[in-house]
Amino acid sequence: MNADALRAPDLPAWPQYGDEERVGLIRALEQGQWWRIGGSEVDSFEQEFGAFHGTDHALAVTSGTHALELGLEVLGVKPGDEVIVPAFTFFASSLAAQRLGAVPVLVDVDPDTYCIDPSAVEAAIGPRTRAIMPVHMAGQIADMDALEKLAADAGVPLLQDAAHAHGARWQGKRVGELGSVAAFSFQNGKLMTAGEGGALLFPEAELREEAFVRHSCGRPATDRKYFHRSGGSNYRIGEFAGSVLRAQLGRLDEQVSVREERWALLHDLLAGIPGVVPQGRDTRCDRNPHYMAMFRLPGIAEERRNQIVDELLARNVPAFVGFRALYRTDGFWAGRTPEGASVDSIARACPDADAISVDCLWLHHRTLLGSAEDMHAVAEVVAHVVRRARA
Ligand SMILES: *Cc1c(COP(=O)(O)O)cnc(C)c1O
């Protein structure tokens, strides 16, 4: 083929759905209760999603961002408290802390896994630290052994941002078995979806009950007399979303297996391209659901990286630029930030997050639902585009 006509084949579409979703939606419709109070779809989904992740205590909410906010709230984060967050993540991680009036303290990430660096966390822990938020970047679980130890020594809880980690495992343990609160997203692009939605997993019933009350305007499920027990807001998800999520959960495990197999191949093909360094794996993460197929082009200029993404899109590869380091967004500075901090001071303290945010790109996880042949075709396009851009 003429190299300039080089295109990737059509990859599987996302989201995926079938009769399970159709039947679920009709079931919810005909149930006659479209909100979760009195309905059974969200209740059932919570049980199923919790069981899948090894806990009895799950709560579905309106979004992953709300899951993080509510998680921090029930862990006792108050205005002025500090929450340690990686500098390279989606904006919701720090936004959730700022919505509560708390101060996100940004720390560096590992240049290979792009997950929060435990030694940077250790250095950032201080008297006002109230929570530590590891993000399981693209499905790679952060170093939970080191983080659990740091958290226990400091007497501070962990809140796992598991928005990329549906079905992930760390040394055989599922996310709900790791002993800390975890927050998930079901936004359209995530590994299972109802368009929007989120969930929290808790290690114990009391925290889940507290979160339930807060997610329903401070009202326990059985209240009929408007005895609002606490503050909170309305983060309730509806029955239609609950029914779709039940069907989506049924697809997850097999899709994870396919993506694991395809990433093993695509990783090696990408690693063989000069100038391309795929995301590394901490093998203690023994099941990685691969929310993104990420790789770096070390040393590339940001503009050039962005052109490569455009070129990949034009050649049918679903590519995106990596997250912008949080401190390089206006939104971050609109909330509470550490006293005296500036873009430059955080950038100096987070050199790896700063570099990754410039040189990283990712392919949508639907890429990894393609065939083995598709992985070869995608890698060929990446090699061609990167070679031309680097020339
Ligand atoms: C998607 C995402 C969220 C937020 O989820 P929403 O459902 O879109 O609010 C939080 N953290 C990370 C790392 C994400 O990628």
JSON list of N, CA and C in Angstrom, two decimals, residues 14-29 31 34 40-46 48-49 60 186-188 190-197 237-252 255:
[
{"chain": "A", "resi": 14, "resn": "TRP", "atom": "N", "xyz": [-17.72, 1.96, 20.40]},
{"chain": "A", "resi": 14, "resn": "TRP", "atom": "CA", "xyz": [-17.97, 2.09, 21.83]},
{"chain": "A", "resi": 14, "resn": "TRP", "atom": "C", "xyz": [-18.98, 3.19, 22.04]},
{"chain": "A", "resi": 15, "resn": "PRO", "atom": "N", "xyz": [-19.97, 3.04, 22.96]},
{"chain": "A", "resi": 15, "resn": "PRO", "atom": "CA", "xyz": [-20.24, 1.88, 23.80]},
{"chain": "A", "resi": 15, "resn": "PRO", "atom": "C", "xyz": [-20.81, 0.70, 23.02]},
{"chain": "A", "resi": 16, "resn": "GLN", "atom": "N", "xyz": [-20.71, -0.48, 23.64]},
{"chain": "A", "resi": 16, "resn": "GLN", "atom": "CA", "xyz": [-21.30, -1.68, 23.08]},
{"chain": "A", "resi": 16, "resn": "GLN", "atom": "C", "xyz": [-22.59, -2.00, 23.83]},
{"chain": "A", "resi": 17, "resn": "TYR", "atom": "N", "xyz": [-23.55, -2.54, 23.12]},
{"chain": "A", "resi": 17, "resn": "TYR", "atom": "CA", "xyz": [-24.82, -2.89, 23.76]},
{"chain": "A", "resi": 17, "resn": "TYR", "atom": "C", "xyz": [-25.50, -3.98, 22.96]},
{"chain": "A", "resi": 18, "resn": "GLY", "atom": "N", "xyz": [-26.53, -4.56, 23.56]},
{"chain": "A", "resi": 18, "resn": "GLY", "atom": "CA", "xyz": [-27.28, -5.61, 22.89]},
{"chain": "A", "resi": 18, "resn": "GLY", "atom": "C", "xyz": [-28.61, -5.83, 23.58]},
{"chain": "A", "resi": 19, "resn": "ASP", "atom": "N", "xyz": [-29.10, -7.03, 23.46]},
{"chain": "A", "resi": 19, "resn": "ASP", "atom": "CA", "xyz": [-30.42, -7.33, 24.04]},
{"chain": "A", "resi": 19, "resn": "ASP", "atom": "C", "xyz": [-30.44, -7.18, 25.56]},
{"chain": "A", "resi": 20, "resn": "GLU", "atom": "N", "xyz": [-29.30, -7.41, 26.22]},
{"chain": "A", "resi": 20, "resn": "GLU", "atom": "CA", "xyz": [-29.28, -7.27, 27.68]},
{"chain": "A", "resi": 20, "resn": "GLU", "atom": "C", "xyz": [-29.65, -5.84, 28.09]},
{"chain": "A", "resi": 21, "resn": "GLU", "atom": "N", "xyz": [-29.07, -4.86, 27.40]},
{"chain": "A", "resi": 21, "resn": "GLU", "atom": "CA", "xyz": [-29.40, -3.46, 27.72]},
{"chain": "A", "resi": 21, "resn": "GLU", "atom": "C", "xyz": [-30.85, -3.16, 27.35]},
{"chain": "A", "resi": 22, "resn": "ARG", "atom": "N", "xyz": [-31.28, -3.64, 26.17]},
{"chain": "A", "resi": 22, "resn": "ARG", "atom": "CA", "xyz": [-32.67, -3.40, 25.73]},
{"chain": "A", "resi": 22, "resn": "ARG", "atom": "C", "xyz": [-33.67, -3.95, 26.73]},
{"chain": "A", "resi": 23, "resn": "VAL", "atom": "N", "xyz": [-33.46, -5.19, 27.12]},
{"chain": "A", "resi": 23, "resn": "VAL", "atom": "CA", "xyz": [-34.38, -5.85, 28.05]},
{"chain": "A", "resi": 23, "resn": "VAL", "atom": "C", "xyz": [-34.36, -5.12, 29.40]},
{"chain": "A", "resi": 24, "resn": "GLY", "atom": "N", "xyz": [-33.16, -4.71, 29.83]},
{"chain": "A", "resi": 24, "resn": "GLY", "atom": "CA", "xyz": [-33.04, -4.01, 31.11]},
{"chain": "A", "resi": 24, "resn": "GLY", "atom": "C", "xyz": [-33.79, -2.69, 31.11]},
{"chain": "A", "resi": 25, "resn": "LEU", "atom": "N", "xyz": [-33.67, -1.96, 30.01]},
{"chain": "A", "resi": 25, "resn": "LEU", "atom": "CA", "xyz": [-34.34, -0.65, 29.93]},
{"chain": "A", "resi": 25, "resn": "LEU", "atom": "C", "xyz": [-35.86, -0.82, 29.98]},
{"chain": "A", "resi": 26, "resn": "ILE", "atom": "N", "xyz": [-36.37, -1.79, 29.27]},
{"chain": "A", "resi": 26, "resn": "ILE", "atom": "CA", "xyz": [-37.83, -2.04, 29.28]},
{"chain": "A", "resi": 26, "resn": "ILE", "atom": "C", "xyz": [-38.27, -2.47, 30.67]},
{"chain": "A", "resi": 27, "resn": "ARG", "atom": "N", "xyz": [-37.45, -3.32, 31.31]},
{"chain": "A", "resi": 27, "resn": "ARG", "atom": "CA", "xyz": [-37.78, -3.78, 32.66]},
{"chain": "A", "resi": 27, "resn": "ARG", "atom": "C", "xyz": [-37.88, -2.59, 33.62]},
{"chain": "A", "resi": 28, "resn": "ALA", "atom": "N", "xyz": [-36.93, -1.67, 33.51]},
{"chain": "A", "resi": 28, "resn": "ALA", "atom": "CA", "xyz": [-36.95, -0.48, 34.37]},
{"chain": "A", "resi": 28, "resn": "ALA", "atom": "C", "xyz": [-38.18, 0.38, 34.05]},
{"chain": "A", "resi": 29, "resn": "LEU", "atom": "N", "xyz": [-38.45, 0.52, 32.78]},
{"chain": "A", "resi": 29, "resn": "LEU", "atom": "CA", "xyz": [-39.59, 1.33, 32.34]},
{"chain": "A", "resi": 29, "resn": "LEU", "atom": "C", "xyz": [-40.89, 0.78, 32.93]},
{"chain": "A", "resi": 31, "resn": "GLN", "atom": "N", "xyz": [-41.35, -1.17, 35.37]},
{"chain": "A", "resi": 31, "resn": "GLN", "atom": "CA", "xyz": [-41.37, -1.34, 36.82]},
{"chain": "A", "resi": 31, "resn": "GLN", "atom": "C", "xyz": [-42.26, -0.27, 37.47]},
{"chain": "A", "resi": 34, "resn": "TRP", "atom": "N", "xyz": [-39.17, 4.99, 38.56]},
{"chain": "A", "resi": 34, "resn": "TRP", "atom": "CA", "xyz": [-38.03, 5.36, 37.71]},
{"chain": "A", "resi": 34, "resn": "TRP", "atom": "C", "xyz": [-36.89, 5.96, 38.51]},
{"chain": "A", "resi": 40, "resn": "SER", "atom": "N", "xyz": [-35.77, -1.40, 41.90]},
{"chain": "A", "resi": 40, "resn": "SER", "atom": "CA", "xyz": [-34.85, -2.49, 42.25]},
{"chain": "A", "resi": 40, "resn": "SER", "atom": "C", "xyz": [-33.60, -2.53, 41.37]},
{"chain": "A", "resi": 41, "resn": "GLU", "atom": "N", "xyz": [-33.54, -1.75, 40.29]},
{"chain": "A", "resi": 41, "resn": "GLU", "atom": "CA", "xyz": [-32.40, -1.85, 39.37]},
{"chain": "A", "resi": 41, "resn": "GLU", "atom": "C", "xyz": [-31.12, -1.32, 40.01]},
{"chain": "A", "resi": 42, "resn": "VAL", "atom": "N", "xyz": [-31.17, -0.14, 40.60]},
{"chain": "A", "resi": 42, "resn": "VAL", "atom": "CA", "xyz": [-29.95, 0.43, 41.21]},
{"chain": "A", "resi": 42, "resn": "VAL", "atom": "C", "xyz": [-29.53, -0.42, 42.40]},
{"chain": "A", "resi": 43, "resn": "ASP", "atom": "N", "xyz": [-30.50, -0.85, 43.22]},
{"chain": "A", "resi": 43, "resn": "ASP", "atom": "CA", "xyz": [-30.17, -1.74, 44.36]},
{"chain": "A", "resi": 43, "resn": "ASP", "atom": "C", "xyz": [-29.45, -2.99, 43.87]},
{"chain": "A", "resi": 44, "resn": "SER", "atom": "N", "xyz": [-30.00, -3.60, 42.82]},
{"chain": "A", "resi": 44, "resn": "SER", "atom": "CA", "xyz": [-29.38, -4.84, 42.30]},
{"chain": "A", "resi": 44, "resn": "SER", "atom": "C", "xyz": [-28.01, -4.55, 41.72]},
{"chain": "A", "resi": 45, "resn": "PHE", "atom": "N", "xyz": [-27.91, -3.45, 40.98]},
{"chain": "A", "resi": 45, "resn": "PHE", "atom": "CA", "xyz": [-26.61, -3.11, 40.40]},
{"chain": "A", "resi": 45, "resn": "PHE", "atom": "C", "xyz": [-25.56, -2.93, 41.49]},
{"chain": "A", "resi": 46, "resn": "GLU", "atom": "N", "xyz": [-25.92, -2.25, 42.56]},
{"chain": "A", "resi": 46, "resn": "GLU", "atom": "CA", "xyz": [-24.94, -2.04, 43.63]},
{"chain": "A", "resi": 46, "resn": "GLU", "atom": "C", "xyz": [-24.46, -3.38, 44.20]},
{"chain": "A", "resi": 48, "resn": "GLU", "atom": "N", "xyz": [-24.41, -6.26, 42.66]},
{"chain": "A", "resi": 48, "resn": "GLU", "atom": "CA", "xyz": [-23.64, -6.99, 41.65]},
{"chain": "A", "resi": 48, "resn": "GLU", "atom": "C", "xyz": [-22.26, -6.34, 41.44]},
{"chain": "A", "resi": 49, "resn": "PHE", "atom": "N", "xyz": [-22.23, -5.03, 41.39]},
{"chain": "A", "resi": 49, "resn": "PHE", "atom": "CA", "xyz": [-20.96, -4.32, 41.17]},
{"chain": "A", "resi": 49, "resn": "PHE", "atom": "C", "xyz": [-20.03, -4.51, 42.38]},
{"chain": "A", "resi": 60, "resn": "ALA", "atom": "N", "xyz": [-24.16, 3.52, 44.07]},
{"chain": "A", "resi": 60, "resn": "ALA", "atom": "CA", "xyz": [-24.14, 4.15, 42.75]},
{"chain": "A", "resi": 60, "resn": "ALA", "atom": "C", "xyz": [-24.48, 5.63, 42.91]},
{"chain": "A", "resi": 186, "resn": "PHE", "atom": "N", "xyz": [-18.90, 5.97, 35.24]},
{"chain": "A", "resi": 186, "resn": "PHE", "atom": "CA", "xyz": [-19.57, 5.26, 34.15]},
{"chain": "A", "resi": 186, "resn": "PHE", "atom": "C", "xyz": [-19.91, 6.22, 33.02]},
{"chain": "A", "resi": 187, "resn": "GLN", "atom": "N", "xyz": [-19.10, 7.25, 32.87]},
{"chain": "A", "resi": 187, "resn": "GLN", "atom": "CA", "xyz": [-19.25, 8.22, 31.78]},
{"chain": "A", "resi": 187, "resn": "GLN", "atom": "C", "xyz": [-19.07, 7.45, 30.46]},
{"chain": "A", "resi": 188, "resn": "ASN", "atom": "N", "xyz": [-19.55, 8.03, 29.38]},
{"chain": "A", "resi": 188, "resn": "ASN", "atom": "CA", "xyz": [-19.66, 7.36, 28.08]},
{"chain": "A", "resi": 188, "resn": "ASN", "atom": "C", "xyz": [-18.39, 6.61, 27.62]},
{"chain": "A", "resi": 190, "resn": "LYS", "atom": "N", "xyz": [-15.94, 5.40, 29.55]},
{"chain": "A", "resi": 190, "resn": "LYS", "atom": "CA", "xyz": [-15.31, 4.51, 30.54]},
{"chain": "A", "resi": 190, "resn": "LYS", "atom": "C", "xyz": [-15.57, 3.03, 30.21]},
{"chain": "A", "resi": 191, "resn": "LEU", "atom": "N", "xyz": [-15.00, 2.15, 30.99]},
{"chain": "A", "resi": 191, "resn": "LEU", "atom": "CA", "xyz": [-14.98, 0.72, 30.63]},
{"chain": "A", "resi": 191, "resn": "LEU", "atom": "C", "xyz": [-16.34, 0.03, 30.73]},
{"chain": "A", "resi": 192, "resn": "MET", "atom": "N", "xyz": [-17.25, 0.65, 31.44]},
{"chain": "A", "resi": 192, "resn": "MET", "atom": "CA", "xyz": [-18.67, 0.27, 31.37]},
{"chain": "A", "resi": 192, "resn": "MET", "atom": "C", "xyz": [-19.43, 1.57, 31.57]},
{"chain": "A", "resi": 193, "resn": "THR", "atom": "N", "xyz": [-20.59, 1.69, 30.94]},
{"chain": "A", "resi": 193, "resn": "THR", "atom": "CA", "xyz": [-21.20, 3.02, 30.89]},
{"chain": "A", "resi": 193, "resn": "THR", "atom": "C", "xyz": [-22.71, 3.00, 30.79]},
{"chain": "A", "resi": 194, "resn": "ALA", "atom": "N", "xyz": [-23.31, 4.05, 31.36]},
{"chain": "A", "resi": 194, "resn": "ALA", "atom": "CA", "xyz": [-24.72, 4.35, 31.10]},
{"chain": "A", "resi": 194, "resn": "ALA", "atom": "C", "xyz": [-24.79, 5.78, 30.56]},
{"chain": "A", "resi": 195, "resn": "GLY", "atom": "N", "xyz": [-23.76, 6.23, 29.89]},
{"chain": "A", "resi": 195, "resn": "GLY", "atom": "CA", "xyz": [-23.67, 7.61, 29.42]},
{"chain": "A", "resi": 195, "resn": "GLY", "atom": "C", "xyz": [-23.05, 8.49, 30.49]},
{"chain": "A", "resi": 196, "resn": "GLU", "atom": "N", "xyz": [-23.66, 8.47, 31.67]},
{"chain": "A", "resi": 196, "resn": "GLU", "atom": "CA", "xyz": [-23.12, 9.13, 32.86]},
{"chain": "A", "resi": 196, "resn": "GLU", "atom": "C", "xyz": [-23.35, 8.18, 34.04]},
{"chain": "A", "resi": 197, "resn": "GLY", "atom": "N", "xyz": [-22.66, 8.46, 35.13]},
{"chain": "A", "resi": 197, "resn": "GLY", "atom": "CA", "xyz": [-22.86, 7.65, 36.34]},
{"chain": "A", "resi": 197, "resn": "GLY", "atom": "C", "xyz": [-21.55, 7.44, 37.06]},
{"chain": "A", "resi": 237, "resn": "ILE", "atom": "N", "xyz": [-28.69, 8.18, 41.27]},
{"chain": "A", "resi": 237, "resn": "ILE", "atom": "CA", "xyz": [-28.76, 7.78, 39.88]},
{"chain": "A", "resi": 237, "resn": "ILE", "atom": "C", "xyz": [-30.14, 7.14, 39.66]},
{"chain": "A", "resi": 238, "resn": "GLY", "atom": "N", "xyz": [-30.64, 7.19, 38.42]},
{"chain": "A", "resi": 238, "resn": "GLY", "atom": "CA", "xyz": [-31.98, 6.67, 38.15]},
{"chain": "A", "resi": 238, "resn": "GLY", "atom": "C", "xyz": [-32.00, 5.21, 37.76]},
{"chain": "A", "resi": 239, "resn": "GLU", "atom": "N", "xyz": [-33.18, 4.65, 37.69]},
{"chain": "A", "resi": 239, "resn": "GLU", "atom": "CA", "xyz": [-33.34, 3.22, 37.40]},
{"chain": "A", "resi": 239, "resn": "GLU", "atom": "C", "xyz": [-32.94, 2.83, 35.99]},
{"chain": "A", "resi": 240, "resn": "PHE", "atom": "N", "xyz": [-33.13, 3.76, 35.01]},
{"chain": "A", "resi": 240, "resn": "PHE", "atom": "CA", "xyz": [-32.73, 3.40, 33.63]},
{"chain": "A", "resi": 240, "resn": "PHE", "atom": "C", "xyz": [-31.23, 3.16, 33.57]},
{"chain": "A", "resi": 241, "resn": "ALA", "atom": "N", "xyz": [-30.48, 4.08, 34.18]},
{"chain": "A", "resi": 241, "resn": "ALA", "atom": "CA", "xyz": [-29.02, 3.92, 34.20]},
{"chain": "A", "resi": 241, "resn": "ALA", "atom": "C", "xyz": [-28.65, 2.64, 34.95]},
{"chain": "A", "resi": 242, "resn": "GLY", "atom": "N", "xyz": [-29.34, 2.39, 36.06]},
{"chain": "A", "resi": 242, "resn": "GLY", "atom": "CA", "xyz": [-29.04, 1.17, 36.84]},
{"chain": "A", "resi": 242, "resn": "GLY", "atom": "C", "xyz": [-29.22, -0.09, 35.99]},
{"chain": "A", "resi": 243, "resn": "SER", "atom": "N", "xyz": [-30.29, -0.12, 35.19]},
{"chain": "A", "resi": 243, "resn": "SER", "atom": "CA", "xyz": [-30.55, -1.32, 34.40]},
{"chain": "A", "resi": 243, "resn": "SER", "atom": "C", "xyz": [-29.49, -1.50, 33.32]},
{"chain": "A", "resi": 244, "resn": "VAL", "atom": "N", "xyz": [-29.05, -0.39, 32.72]},
{"chain": "A", "resi": 244, "resn": "VAL", "atom": "CA", "xyz": [-28.01, -0.48, 31.68]},
{"chain": "A", "resi": 244, "resn": "VAL", "atom": "C", "xyz": [-26.68, -0.92, 32.29]},
{"chain": "A", "resi": 245, "resn": "LEU", "atom": "N", "xyz": [-26.38, -0.39, 33.48]},
{"chain": "A", "resi": 245, "resn": "LEU", "atom": "CA", "xyz": [-25.10, -0.75, 34.11]},
{"chain": "A", "resi": 245, "resn": "LEU", "atom": "C", "xyz": [-25.05, -2.22, 34.49]},
{"chain": "A", "resi": 246, "resn": "ARG", "atom": "N", "xyz": [-26.19, -2.79, 34.86]},
{"chain": "A", "resi": 246, "resn": "ARG", "atom": "CA", "xyz": [-26.21, -4.23, 35.17]},
{"chain": "A", "resi": 246, "resn": "ARG", "atom": "C", "xyz": [-25.80, -5.03, 33.92]},
{"chain": "A", "resi": 247, "resn": "ALA", "atom": "N", "xyz": [-26.34, -4.62, 32.77]},
{"chain": "A", "resi": 247, "resn": "ALA", "atom": "CA", "xyz": [-25.99, -5.32, 31.52]},
{"chain": "A", "resi": 247, "resn": "ALA", "atom": "C", "xyz": [-24.52, -5.09, 31.16]},
{"chain": "A", "resi": 248, "resn": "GLN", "atom": "N", "xyz": [-24.06, -3.86, 31.36]},
{"chain": "A", "resi": 248, "resn": "GLN", "atom": "CA", "xyz": [-22.67, -3.55, 31.03]},
{"chain": "A", "resi": 248, "resn": "GLN", "atom": "C", "xyz": [-21.69, -4.33, 31.90]},
{"chain": "A", "resi": 249, "resn": "LEU", "atom": "N", "xyz": [-22.04, -4.50, 33.17]},
{"chain": "A", "resi": 249, "resn": "LEU", "atom": "CA", "xyz": [-21.18, -5.27, 34.08]},
{"chain": "A", "resi": 249, "resn": "LEU", "atom": "C", "xyz": [-21.01, -6.70, 33.57]},
{"chain": "A", "resi": 250, "resn": "GLY", "atom": "N", "xyz": [-22.08, -7.21, 32.97]},
{"chain": "A", "resi": 250, "resn": "GLY", "atom": "CA", "xyz": [-22.03, -8.57, 32.43]},
{"chain": "A", "resi": 250, "resn": "GLY", "atom": "C", "xyz": [-21.05, -8.72, 31.27]},
{"chain": "A", "resi": 251, "resn": "ARG", "atom": "N", "xyz": [-20.70, -7.62, 30.63]},
{"chain": "A", "resi": 251, "resn": "ARG", "atom": "CA", "xyz": [-19.76, -7.68, 29.50]},
{"chain": "A", "resi": 251, "resn": "ARG", "atom": "C", "xyz": [-18.31, -7.47, 29.93]},
{"chain": "A", "resi": 252, "resn": "LEU", "atom": "N", "xyz": [-18.13, -6.93, 31.14]},
{"chain": "A", "resi": 252, "resn": "LEU", "atom": "CA", "xyz": [-16.82, -6.40, 31.52]},
{"chain": "A", "resi": 252, "resn": "LEU", "atom": "C", "xyz": [-15.71, -7.44, 31.54]},
{"chain": "A", "resi": 255, "resn": "GLN", "atom": "N", "xyz": [-14.37, -8.58, 28.26]},
{"chain": "A", "resi": 255, "resn": "GLN", "atom": "CA", "xyz": [-13.69, -7.50, 27.55]},
{"chain": "A", "resi": 255, "resn": "GLN", "atom": "C", "xyz": [-12.31, -7.23, 28.16]}
]
